[in-house]
Amino acid sequence: MTTASDNATRAGYFGPYGGQYVPETLMAALEQLSAEYDKAMGDPGFRGDLDRCYREIAGRPSELYFCRRLTEALGGAKIYLKREDMNHTGAHKINNTLGQALLTLRMGKKRVIAETGAGQHGVATAMAAAVFGLDCDVYMGTEDIRRQSLNVFRMRLMGARVIGVSSGQCTLKDALNEAMRDWMGSVEHTHYIIGTVAGPHPFPAMVREFQSCIGREARKQMLSAEGRLPDLIVACVGGGSNAAGIFAPMIADASVRMIGVEAGGRSLNLGDHAASLSLGRPGVLHGSLSYILQDADGQTADVHSVSAGLDYPGVGPELAYWKDIGRVGYTTCGDDEAIDAVVTLSRAEGIIPALESAHAVAEAIKQAPKMKKGQILLVNLSGRGDKDCNEIASILERKGVKI
Amino acid sequence: MNDLKTNRLVQAFAELRAAGKKTLVPFLTAGYPDLAGTRAMLEDFEARGVRVAELGIPFSDPIADGPVIQSSYTEVLASGQRTDQVLEMVREYREGGGKLGLAAMVSYSIVFRHGVQRFLDQCSQAGVDAVLIPDLPLNEAGEVEKLARSRGLANVMLIAPTTQPPRRLEIARHSTGFVYYVSIAGITGERDRLSEATLAAVAELRTHVDLPICVGFGVSNPATVAEVCRVADGAIVGSAIVHRIQQHKDLPPAELAARIGAFVSELLAPVL
């Protein structure tokens, strides 16, 4: 076994997790990317460009919103939402694609590829490619193409090619495999914009950094609205990018409790959920060592979630590290609870959350009444639910719920 | 420390070199179409003059593999076969007198889950001669390198066209058994011919490296085998063989082995 002490001090590791478990063909590109990223982060010009992109393209800062009616209805902690759903293209994913698109230009590459589950990362990549004049191919499982058809259209409208992937379960993991295979053959002129804090080093640290604008803004906004930091932050976790983005800037603030919510799916039996941190164990998938869902032989397990963006058998290595050191707690939310949370938030606040984000909302609805009045609960509302409306409508109809 | 000199794969390459010969390294998906078929093919290949073969252990997410090998893996896993049964088949092949040098190509996902030490123990006890872990690059390979050697197992490492020259030599220094030169930046699959640049790169590597060099990815017919063997010690053929197995997978093991063996004989012709 590779032990924590073996890996703890190595670059690209978070405790024992992380690393670069990829074919040799990709190593040169990862080295080039690491070097360019390090250079860019030390370059005030790059940071200035990125800040301007955040402001002018993404529409940042995103608002911090107090849920008055939901708070009153639950009778506990004050509930705030970090409104990543109000970003251009409808989710937090844009924070990362803008950063990586700028790096692509710096590396002189002309083409970007991406994997997408819910389609939000694909849309954000297609948008960035359109803004900067890059060719763009997005890999997407055919099952996700079915349940996220609006996002497929949006990508195509912005000039991206959407390539259907019909291997495995035809979802996010399979799209990631196919994007990796593309990159193996195109690495000289193509940058692969991984959409989450998973994958080989430097992706986990780099994507977390690009997403940290969420937590940095939220920290400042919380201090100005309440004069103090939240008591609890809740975020949904698929690969973990929105959670890492809101957690990281407050991870050193010991008074702030944090909960990541994974997809509990249909049941907690292997194959029915996507709760890698809650129910998986350390393993290697897609370039890094982290918690994953697999069988005793090391074959990746089937996963399920009503939310295409959480439907993934792995998770970012830094989130695994936060679990082991006890800094972040992880729990699950089932498909049905997520759907209920969509309805609740829509009616209480006029905000339709993405199915992914609804997992965090559901946990907030459970936690708030257990907290004291005057305590503060911050939810990362990572995306909006427009893309899910057809899917939600058909689920509610099947359940016999009249809207 | 266990000595690699008694390793079957190392010996096979030493004997070939002493005889001034090059070789073909056929790749089989372990258990495709079934384990009896794989074993029959290994025995048939050996009778035709093959010395070393590569055995691909099916994995659910093989990102370095093209559609042919991928779909064979998917089919084998769907049948319920797992790595333990592959190693059991190797054990039986050895008990039956099988003498090929066998390199097991296996994802680090599987190795890690079994436990590195335990997995390498199982391999060496079953009669595997080398491991080849395509998703374990030099930077992460230290532990496997050390533990494999102490069990008398070779650890075959890969060099890609994108690998910078100083790193190529470092990989070759750490590799044992042979070093695998990946002919193209991309995934496995059949290609009609290899580029001059590939052959030149292997020839250049040859001048610095004494370890046997085998070239794989895209080597698919007798002509490419001959081309590769002008500069390398061996040519690895995978997708072209697995593709033919796919076409004849409903035949009984002996007939399948004869059919695939005939193709392997064609591939061997330039180097026998």
XYZ file of C-alpha atoms in Angstrom, chain B residues 6-104:
99
model
C 16.324 -16.473 -14.357
C 13.249 -14.555 -15.532
C 11.759 -16.322 -18.586
C 11.096 -13.079 -20.467
C 14.591 -11.724 -19.799
C 16.095 -15.058 -20.875
C 14.009 -15.172 -24.047
C 15.319 -11.777 -25.154
C 18.888 -12.738 -24.220
C 18.683 -15.905 -26.322
C 17.133 -14.061 -29.251
C 19.867 -11.472 -29.157
C 22.584 -14.137 -28.927
C 21.070 -15.748 -32.036
C 20.906 -12.385 -33.804
C 17.129 -12.528 -33.955
C 14.244 -10.137 -33.563
C 10.793 -11.140 -32.370
C 7.068 -10.663 -32.507
C 5.215 -9.993 -29.260
C 1.549 -10.851 -29.780
C -0.996 -9.252 -27.432
C -4.063 -11.089 -26.208
C -6.941 -9.807 -24.129
C -6.908 -12.287 -21.240
C -10.146 -14.249 -21.335
C -11.301 -13.142 -24.770
C -13.326 -14.852 -25.982
C -12.780 -17.032 -22.889
C -9.862 -18.265 -20.755
C -9.686 -21.654 -22.481
C -9.330 -19.822 -25.795
C -6.582 -17.581 -24.445
C -4.646 -20.538 -23.097
C -5.029 -22.474 -26.358
C -3.741 -19.458 -28.303
C -0.715 -19.042 -26.025
C 0.173 -22.704 -26.561
C -0.371 -22.444 -30.298
C 1.759 -19.270 -30.564
C 4.586 -20.950 -28.663
C 4.555 -23.896 -31.077
C 4.899 -21.424 -33.959
C 8.021 -19.832 -32.548
C 6.717 -16.964 -30.443
C 8.905 -16.394 -27.352
C 7.191 -13.526 -25.551
C 3.521 -12.522 -25.333
C 1.624 -9.684 -23.720
C -1.529 -10.464 -21.790
C -3.993 -7.580 -21.325
C -5.894 -7.822 -18.058
C -9.383 -6.439 -18.715
C -10.153 -3.095 -17.070
C -13.349 -1.070 -17.074
C -11.729 2.238 -18.074
C -8.711 1.668 -20.336
C -7.936 5.211 -21.487
C -4.911 4.230 -23.597
C -6.874 1.715 -25.656
C -8.770 2.084 -28.892
C -12.218 0.635 -29.640
C -11.099 -2.933 -30.482
C -9.306 -3.686 -27.210
C -11.824 -1.624 -25.228
C -14.775 -3.623 -26.476
C -12.983 -6.926 -25.790
C -12.392 -5.756 -22.197
C -16.015 -4.710 -21.793
C -17.228 -8.082 -23.066
C -14.922 -10.084 -20.783
C -15.876 -8.054 -17.706
C -19.566 -8.439 -18.526
C -19.053 -12.228 -18.430
C -18.009 -11.825 -14.786
C -14.322 -12.690 -15.245
C -11.931 -10.844 -12.924
C -8.144 -10.663 -12.491
C -7.868 -13.642 -10.118
C -9.205 -15.962 -12.823
C -6.660 -14.628 -15.324
C -3.835 -15.450 -12.923
C -5.338 -18.886 -12.329
C -5.285 -19.484 -16.094
C -1.602 -18.461 -16.203
C -0.877 -20.918 -13.391
C -2.560 -23.731 -15.352
C -0.701 -22.722 -18.514
C 2.587 -23.058 -16.607
C 1.525 -26.392 -15.094
C 0.840 -27.554 -18.644
C 4.447 -26.750 -19.544
C 3.908 -23.321 -21.146
C 7.231 -21.485 -21.504
C 6.426 -18.134 -23.121
C 7.761 -15.017 -21.456
C 4.529 -13.384 -20.283
C 4.080 -9.655 -19.658
C 0.796 -8.738 -17.954
